[in-house]
Short mmCIF file of C-alpha atoms in Angstrom, two decimals:
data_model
loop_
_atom_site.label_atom_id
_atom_site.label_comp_id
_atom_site.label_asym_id
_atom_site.label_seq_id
_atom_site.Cartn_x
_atom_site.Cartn_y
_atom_site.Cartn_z
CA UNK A 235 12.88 -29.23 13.90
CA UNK A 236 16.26 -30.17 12.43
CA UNK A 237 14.84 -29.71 8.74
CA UNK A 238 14.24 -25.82 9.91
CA UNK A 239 17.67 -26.22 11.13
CA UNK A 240 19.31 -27.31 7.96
CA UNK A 241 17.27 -24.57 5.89
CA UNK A 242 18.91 -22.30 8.50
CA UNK A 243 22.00 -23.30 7.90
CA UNK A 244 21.59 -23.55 3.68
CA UNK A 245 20.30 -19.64 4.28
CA UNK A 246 22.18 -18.41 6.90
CA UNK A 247 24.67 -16.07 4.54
CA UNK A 248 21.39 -14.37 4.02
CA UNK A 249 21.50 -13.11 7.46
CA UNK A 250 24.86 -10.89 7.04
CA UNK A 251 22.94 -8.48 4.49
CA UNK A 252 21.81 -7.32 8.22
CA UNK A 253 24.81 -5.69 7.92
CA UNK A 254 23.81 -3.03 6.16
CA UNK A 255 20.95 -1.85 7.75
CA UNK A 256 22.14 -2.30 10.98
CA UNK A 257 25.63 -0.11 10.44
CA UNK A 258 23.68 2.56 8.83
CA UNK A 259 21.29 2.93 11.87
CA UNK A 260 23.12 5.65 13.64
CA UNK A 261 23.04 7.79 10.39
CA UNK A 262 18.92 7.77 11.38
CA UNK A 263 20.50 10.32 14.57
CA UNK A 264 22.57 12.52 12.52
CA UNK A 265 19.68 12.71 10.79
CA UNK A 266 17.46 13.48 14.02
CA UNK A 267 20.08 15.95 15.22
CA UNK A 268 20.08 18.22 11.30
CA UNK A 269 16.37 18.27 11.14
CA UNK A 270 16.68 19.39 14.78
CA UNK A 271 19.33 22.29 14.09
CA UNK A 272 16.98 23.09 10.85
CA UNK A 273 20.25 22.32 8.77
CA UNK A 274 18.59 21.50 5.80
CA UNK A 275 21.55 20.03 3.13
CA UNK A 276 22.51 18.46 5.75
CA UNK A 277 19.97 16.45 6.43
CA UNK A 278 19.27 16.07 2.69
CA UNK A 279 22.95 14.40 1.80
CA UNK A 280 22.56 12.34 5.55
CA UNK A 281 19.14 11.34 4.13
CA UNK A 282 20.10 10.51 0.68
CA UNK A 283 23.05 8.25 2.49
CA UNK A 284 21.05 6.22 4.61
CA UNK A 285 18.69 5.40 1.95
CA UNK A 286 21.89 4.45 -0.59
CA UNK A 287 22.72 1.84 2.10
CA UNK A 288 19.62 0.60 3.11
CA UNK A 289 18.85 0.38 -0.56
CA UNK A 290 22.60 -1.51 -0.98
CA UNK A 291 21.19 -4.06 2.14
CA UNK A 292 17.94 -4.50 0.03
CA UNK A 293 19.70 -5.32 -3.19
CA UNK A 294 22.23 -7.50 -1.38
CA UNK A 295 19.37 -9.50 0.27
CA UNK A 296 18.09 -10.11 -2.67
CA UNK A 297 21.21 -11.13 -4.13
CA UNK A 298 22.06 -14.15 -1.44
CA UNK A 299 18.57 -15.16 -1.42
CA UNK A 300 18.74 -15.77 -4.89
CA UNK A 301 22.22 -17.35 -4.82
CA UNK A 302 20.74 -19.60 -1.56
CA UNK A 303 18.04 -20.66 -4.45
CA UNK A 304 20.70 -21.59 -6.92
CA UNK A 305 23.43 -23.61 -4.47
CA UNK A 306 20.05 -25.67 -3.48
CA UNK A 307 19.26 -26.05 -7.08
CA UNK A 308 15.64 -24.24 -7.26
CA UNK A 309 16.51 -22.18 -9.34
CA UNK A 310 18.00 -22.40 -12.81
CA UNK A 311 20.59 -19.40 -12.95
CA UNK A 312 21.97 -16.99 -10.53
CA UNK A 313 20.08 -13.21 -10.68
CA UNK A 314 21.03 -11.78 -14.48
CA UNK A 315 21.56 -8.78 -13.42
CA UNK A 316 24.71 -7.94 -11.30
CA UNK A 317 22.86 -7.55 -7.95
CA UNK A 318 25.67 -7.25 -5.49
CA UNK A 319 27.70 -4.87 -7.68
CA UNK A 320 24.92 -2.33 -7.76
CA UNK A 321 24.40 -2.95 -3.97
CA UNK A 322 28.27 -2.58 -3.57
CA UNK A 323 28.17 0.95 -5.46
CA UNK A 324 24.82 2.28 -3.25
CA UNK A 325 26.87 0.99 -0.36
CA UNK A 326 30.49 3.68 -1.93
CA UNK A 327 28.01 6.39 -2.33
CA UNK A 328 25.82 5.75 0.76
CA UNK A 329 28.78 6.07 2.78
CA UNK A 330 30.63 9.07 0.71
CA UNK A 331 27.49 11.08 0.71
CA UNK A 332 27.02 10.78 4.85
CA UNK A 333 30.70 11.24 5.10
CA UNK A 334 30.13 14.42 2.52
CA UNK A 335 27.73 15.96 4.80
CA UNK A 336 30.36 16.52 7.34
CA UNK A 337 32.02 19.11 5.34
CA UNK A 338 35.29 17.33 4.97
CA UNK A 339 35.63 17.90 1.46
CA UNK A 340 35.31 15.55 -1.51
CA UNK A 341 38.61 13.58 -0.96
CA UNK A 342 37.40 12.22 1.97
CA UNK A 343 33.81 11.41 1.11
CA UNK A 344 35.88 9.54 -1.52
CA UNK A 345 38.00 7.66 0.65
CA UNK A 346 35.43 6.48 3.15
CA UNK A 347 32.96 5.52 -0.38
CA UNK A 348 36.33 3.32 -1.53
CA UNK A 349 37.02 1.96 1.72
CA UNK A 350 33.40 0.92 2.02
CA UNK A 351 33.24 -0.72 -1.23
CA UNK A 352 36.45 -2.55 -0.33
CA UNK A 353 34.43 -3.90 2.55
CA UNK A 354 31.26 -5.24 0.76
CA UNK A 355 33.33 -6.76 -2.12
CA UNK A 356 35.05 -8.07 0.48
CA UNK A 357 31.98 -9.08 2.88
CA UNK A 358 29.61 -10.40 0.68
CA UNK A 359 31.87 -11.31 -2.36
CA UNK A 360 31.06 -11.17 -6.08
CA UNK A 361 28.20 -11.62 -8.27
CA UNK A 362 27.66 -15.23 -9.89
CA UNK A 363 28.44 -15.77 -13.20
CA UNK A 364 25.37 -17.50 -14.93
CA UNK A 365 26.25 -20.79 -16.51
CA UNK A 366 27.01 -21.17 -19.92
CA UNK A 367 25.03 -24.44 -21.52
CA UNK A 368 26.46 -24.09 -25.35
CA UNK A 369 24.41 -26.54 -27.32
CA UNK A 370 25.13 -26.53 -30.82
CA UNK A 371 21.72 -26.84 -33.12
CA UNK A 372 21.36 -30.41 -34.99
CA UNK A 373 18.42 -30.98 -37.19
CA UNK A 374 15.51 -32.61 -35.22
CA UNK A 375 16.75 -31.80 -31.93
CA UNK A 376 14.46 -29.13 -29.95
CA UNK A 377 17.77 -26.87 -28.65
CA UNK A 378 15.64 -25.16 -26.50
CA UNK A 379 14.50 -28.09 -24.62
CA UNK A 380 17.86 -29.72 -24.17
CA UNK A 381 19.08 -26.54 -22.75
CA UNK A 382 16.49 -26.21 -20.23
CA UNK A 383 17.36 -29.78 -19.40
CA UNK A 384 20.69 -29.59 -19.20
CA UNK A 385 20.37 -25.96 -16.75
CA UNK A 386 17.82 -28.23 -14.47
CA UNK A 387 20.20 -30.98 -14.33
CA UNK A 388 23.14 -28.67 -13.44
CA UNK A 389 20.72 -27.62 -10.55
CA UNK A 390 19.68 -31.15 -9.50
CA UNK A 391 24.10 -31.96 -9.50
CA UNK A 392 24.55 -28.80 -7.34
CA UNK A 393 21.30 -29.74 -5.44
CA UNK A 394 23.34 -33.38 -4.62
CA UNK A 395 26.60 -31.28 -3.38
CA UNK A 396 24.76 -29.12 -1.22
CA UNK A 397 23.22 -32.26 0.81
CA UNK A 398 26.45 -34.08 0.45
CA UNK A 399 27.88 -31.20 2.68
CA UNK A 400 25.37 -31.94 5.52
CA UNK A 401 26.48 -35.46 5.54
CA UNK A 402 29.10 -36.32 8.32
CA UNK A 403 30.48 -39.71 6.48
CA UNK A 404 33.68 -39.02 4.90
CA UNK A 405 32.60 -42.31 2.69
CA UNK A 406 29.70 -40.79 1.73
CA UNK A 407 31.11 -37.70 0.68
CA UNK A 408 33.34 -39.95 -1.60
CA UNK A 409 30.86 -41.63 -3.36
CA UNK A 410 28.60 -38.87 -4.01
CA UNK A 411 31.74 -36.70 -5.02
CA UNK A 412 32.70 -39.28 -7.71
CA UNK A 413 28.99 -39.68 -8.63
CA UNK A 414 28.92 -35.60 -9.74
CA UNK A 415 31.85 -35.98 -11.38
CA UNK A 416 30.30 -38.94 -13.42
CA UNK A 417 27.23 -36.80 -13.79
CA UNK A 418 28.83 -33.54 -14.78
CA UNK A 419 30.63 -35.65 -17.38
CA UNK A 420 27.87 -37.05 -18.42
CA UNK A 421 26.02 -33.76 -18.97
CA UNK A 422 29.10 -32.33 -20.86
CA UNK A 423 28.48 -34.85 -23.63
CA UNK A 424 25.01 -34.25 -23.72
CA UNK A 425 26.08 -30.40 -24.56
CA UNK A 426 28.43 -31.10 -27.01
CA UNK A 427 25.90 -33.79 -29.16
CA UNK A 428 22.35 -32.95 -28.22
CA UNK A 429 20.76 -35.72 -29.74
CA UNK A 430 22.23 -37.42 -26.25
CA UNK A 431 19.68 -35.98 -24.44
CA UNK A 432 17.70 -38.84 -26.02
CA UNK A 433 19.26 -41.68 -25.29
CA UNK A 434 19.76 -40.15 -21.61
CA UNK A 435 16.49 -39.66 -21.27
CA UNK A 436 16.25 -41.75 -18.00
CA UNK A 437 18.97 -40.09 -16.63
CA UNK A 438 17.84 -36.22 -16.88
CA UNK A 439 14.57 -37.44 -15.40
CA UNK A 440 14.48 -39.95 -13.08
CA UNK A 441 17.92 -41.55 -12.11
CA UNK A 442 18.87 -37.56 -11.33
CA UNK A 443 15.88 -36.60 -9.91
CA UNK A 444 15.97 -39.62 -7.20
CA UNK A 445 19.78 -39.47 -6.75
CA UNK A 446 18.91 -35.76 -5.40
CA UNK A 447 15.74 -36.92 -3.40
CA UNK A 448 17.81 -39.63 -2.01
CA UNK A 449 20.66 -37.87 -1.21
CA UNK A 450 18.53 -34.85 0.49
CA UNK A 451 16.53 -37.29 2.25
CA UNK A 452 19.11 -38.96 4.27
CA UNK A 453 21.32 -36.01 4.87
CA UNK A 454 18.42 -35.03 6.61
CA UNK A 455 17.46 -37.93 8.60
CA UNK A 456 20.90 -39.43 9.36
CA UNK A 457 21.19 -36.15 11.80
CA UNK A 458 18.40 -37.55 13.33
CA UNK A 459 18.55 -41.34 13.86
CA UNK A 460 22.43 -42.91 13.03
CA UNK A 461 21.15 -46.57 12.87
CA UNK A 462 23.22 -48.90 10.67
CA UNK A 463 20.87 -50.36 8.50
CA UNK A 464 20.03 -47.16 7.44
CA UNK A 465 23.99 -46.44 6.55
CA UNK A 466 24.03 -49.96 5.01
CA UNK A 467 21.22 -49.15 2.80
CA UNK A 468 22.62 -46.09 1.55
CA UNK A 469 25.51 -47.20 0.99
CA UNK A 470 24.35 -49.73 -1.46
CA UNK A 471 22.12 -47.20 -3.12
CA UNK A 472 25.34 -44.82 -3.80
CA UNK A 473 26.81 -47.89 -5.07
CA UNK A 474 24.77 -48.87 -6.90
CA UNK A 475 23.75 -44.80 -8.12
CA UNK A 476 27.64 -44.90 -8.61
CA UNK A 477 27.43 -47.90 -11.55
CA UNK A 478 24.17 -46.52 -12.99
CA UNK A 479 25.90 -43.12 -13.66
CA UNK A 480 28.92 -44.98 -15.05
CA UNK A 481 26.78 -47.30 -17.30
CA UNK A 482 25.00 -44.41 -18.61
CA UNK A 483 28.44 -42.49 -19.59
CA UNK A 484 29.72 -45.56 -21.12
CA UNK A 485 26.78 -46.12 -23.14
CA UNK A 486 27.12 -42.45 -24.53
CA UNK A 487 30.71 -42.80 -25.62
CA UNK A 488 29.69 -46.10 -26.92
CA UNK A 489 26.74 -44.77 -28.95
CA UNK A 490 29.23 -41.38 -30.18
CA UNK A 491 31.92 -44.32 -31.34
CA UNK A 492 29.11 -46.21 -33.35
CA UNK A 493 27.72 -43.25 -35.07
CA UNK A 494 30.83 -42.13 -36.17
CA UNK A 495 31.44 -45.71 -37.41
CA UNK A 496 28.38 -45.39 -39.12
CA UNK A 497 29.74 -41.92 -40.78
CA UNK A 498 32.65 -43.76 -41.41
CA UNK A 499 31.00 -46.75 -43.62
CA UNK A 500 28.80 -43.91 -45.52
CA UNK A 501 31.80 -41.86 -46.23
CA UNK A 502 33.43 -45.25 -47.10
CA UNK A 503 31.11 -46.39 -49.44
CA UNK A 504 30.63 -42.56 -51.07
CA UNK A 505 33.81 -42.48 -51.69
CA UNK A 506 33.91 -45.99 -53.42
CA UNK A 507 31.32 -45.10 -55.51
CA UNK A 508 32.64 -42.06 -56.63
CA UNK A 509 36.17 -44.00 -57.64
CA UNK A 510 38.20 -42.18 -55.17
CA UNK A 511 38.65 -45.60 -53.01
CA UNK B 208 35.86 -10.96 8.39
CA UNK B 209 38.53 -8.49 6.62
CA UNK B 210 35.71 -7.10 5.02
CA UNK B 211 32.96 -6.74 7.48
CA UNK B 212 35.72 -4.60 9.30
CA UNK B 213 35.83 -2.47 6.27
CA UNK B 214 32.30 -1.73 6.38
CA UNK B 215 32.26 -1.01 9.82
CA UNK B 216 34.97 1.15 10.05
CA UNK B 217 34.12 3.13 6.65
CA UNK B 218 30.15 3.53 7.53
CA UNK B 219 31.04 4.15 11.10
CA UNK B 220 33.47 7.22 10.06
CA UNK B 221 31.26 8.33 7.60
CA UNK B 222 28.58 8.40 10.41
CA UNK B 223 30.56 10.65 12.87
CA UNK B 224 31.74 13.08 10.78
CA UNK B 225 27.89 13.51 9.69
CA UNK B 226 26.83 13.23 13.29
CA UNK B 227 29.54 15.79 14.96
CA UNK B 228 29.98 18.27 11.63
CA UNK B 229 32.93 16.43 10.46
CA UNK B 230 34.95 15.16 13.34
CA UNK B 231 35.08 11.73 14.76
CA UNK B 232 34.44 12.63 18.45
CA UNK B 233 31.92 15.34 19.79
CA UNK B 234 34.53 18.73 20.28
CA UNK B 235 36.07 19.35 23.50
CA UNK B 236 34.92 22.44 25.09
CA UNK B 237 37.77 24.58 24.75
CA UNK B 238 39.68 25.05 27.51
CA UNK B 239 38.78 28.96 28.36
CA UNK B 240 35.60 27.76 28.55
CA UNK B 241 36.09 24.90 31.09
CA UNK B 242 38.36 28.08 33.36
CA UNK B 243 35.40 30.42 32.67
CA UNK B 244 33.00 27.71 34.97
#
């Protein structure tokens, strides 16, 4: 029962793409009332209207349910194409075209189009910008790969947030803030020298992978039983999630600082041997 | 909230003036016609 709660709550933004269907309902009686009076264009522009914004609530659906995806990290990137923009334009001409049919000339179809765009900009704010994973190529490195890696454990990090929201200990929330931030740092370095993703192998799949489980798990069972063993427990496992994530970090800078003292020793001993030194 | 107001208000007008041929409100019988009963 409360895990269909908490999936209500991690969709419920879905819910206000109602909206749009629902505020274009008594366009279906103008409609009624034209075909009734045989006015024909009428009907046609009130018609053309109500599909525009049922087509806007349709694209707009599809938007948040894709951006509900993302925030729970399953899925990689938000929708590539600007979903909520193209709903926000069917939503101006929806509206202009229904106000057009009232004969009340262009500059107020206009108006009511602009005001209505305000309002789903507004409403159901703006398209996500996919992230950008720049991974420069380095000889026997699959980019590819890396990049996938890196976008899933963006997803798994975002996947951690979103449970850390349903969790009611400010503590908590502490910990698994700073653990993120360790993370996200973590996966920055891997983007700038892919040949991390290597030595993090661990990390990408497992440590993140359970860190999300984990976290997921008790933000949805600490709704249902608050017993302190159970706090005590996870407390120790953010803890000890918390030094893990460090460890890893340090071991990357660690490993950057010894290659380059490596480059340093071959451009060292190059440059000896060509008499420069 | 702002903007759910919008969209009410703009969908809503847009909805009257197609329902009652460009007003907001059904016309009021003029007023001859109200004497004339």
């Amino acid at each position: 029962m409360n895990d269909i709660l908490r999936q209500g709550r991690a969709w419920m933004p879905v819910l206000k793409s109602a909206a749009l269907f629902v505020l274009a309902l008594p366009l279906v009686i103008s409609a009624a009332v034209a075909l009734f009076n045989g006015e024909v264009s009428r009907l046609a522009l009130i018609g053309a209207g109500l599909a525009s914004l049922w087509g806007a609530g349709a694209l707009v659906w599809r938007a948040l349910v894709a951006e509900a995806r993302y925030y729970l990290g399953q899925r990689l990137d938000p929708p590539a194409v600007p979903l909520k923009l193209a709903s926000a334009a069917l939503t101006a001409l929806g509206a202009g075209l229904a106000a057009a049919s009232g004969d009340n000339g262009l500059v107020n179809a206009a108006v009511v189009g602009a005001i209505a765009a305000a309002g789903h900009v507004l409403f159901y704010g703006r398209d996500l910008k996919p992230r950008r994973v720049d991974v420069p190529s380095v000889a026997g490195v699959d980019r590819d790969a890396v990049v996938t890696q890196l976008k899933q454990a963006y997803g798994r990090l975002q996947g951690i947030e979103a449970a850390a929201r349903n969790i009611a200990v400010p503590e908590f929330g502490d910990r698994l803030e700073r653990i993120i931030d360790v993370g996200r740092r973590i996966l920055a370095e891997i983007e700038r020298d892919p040949r991390d993703a290597s030595r993090a192998r661990r990390f990408l799949n497992v440590y993140l992978d359970s860190a999300e489980r984990v976290t997921t798990e008790y933000a949805r069972t600490h709704r249902q039983v608050r017993s302190r063993p159970l706090e005590q427990n996870f407390r120790q496992l953010l803890i000890d999630m918390e030094n893990t994530f460090e460890d890893q970090h340090r071991k990357l800078l660690e490993s950057d600082v010894l290659s380059l003292d490596v480059e340093i020793e071959v451009l060292n001993a190059r440059l000896k041997r060509e008499g420069v030194n | 909230m702002l903007g759910l107001l919008l969209l009410t208000v703009s969908i809503s007008v847009a909805s009257c003036q197609a329902l009652f041929h460009g007003h907001l409100l059904p016309p009021m019988p003029a007023m001859e016609s109200i004497e004339h009963q």
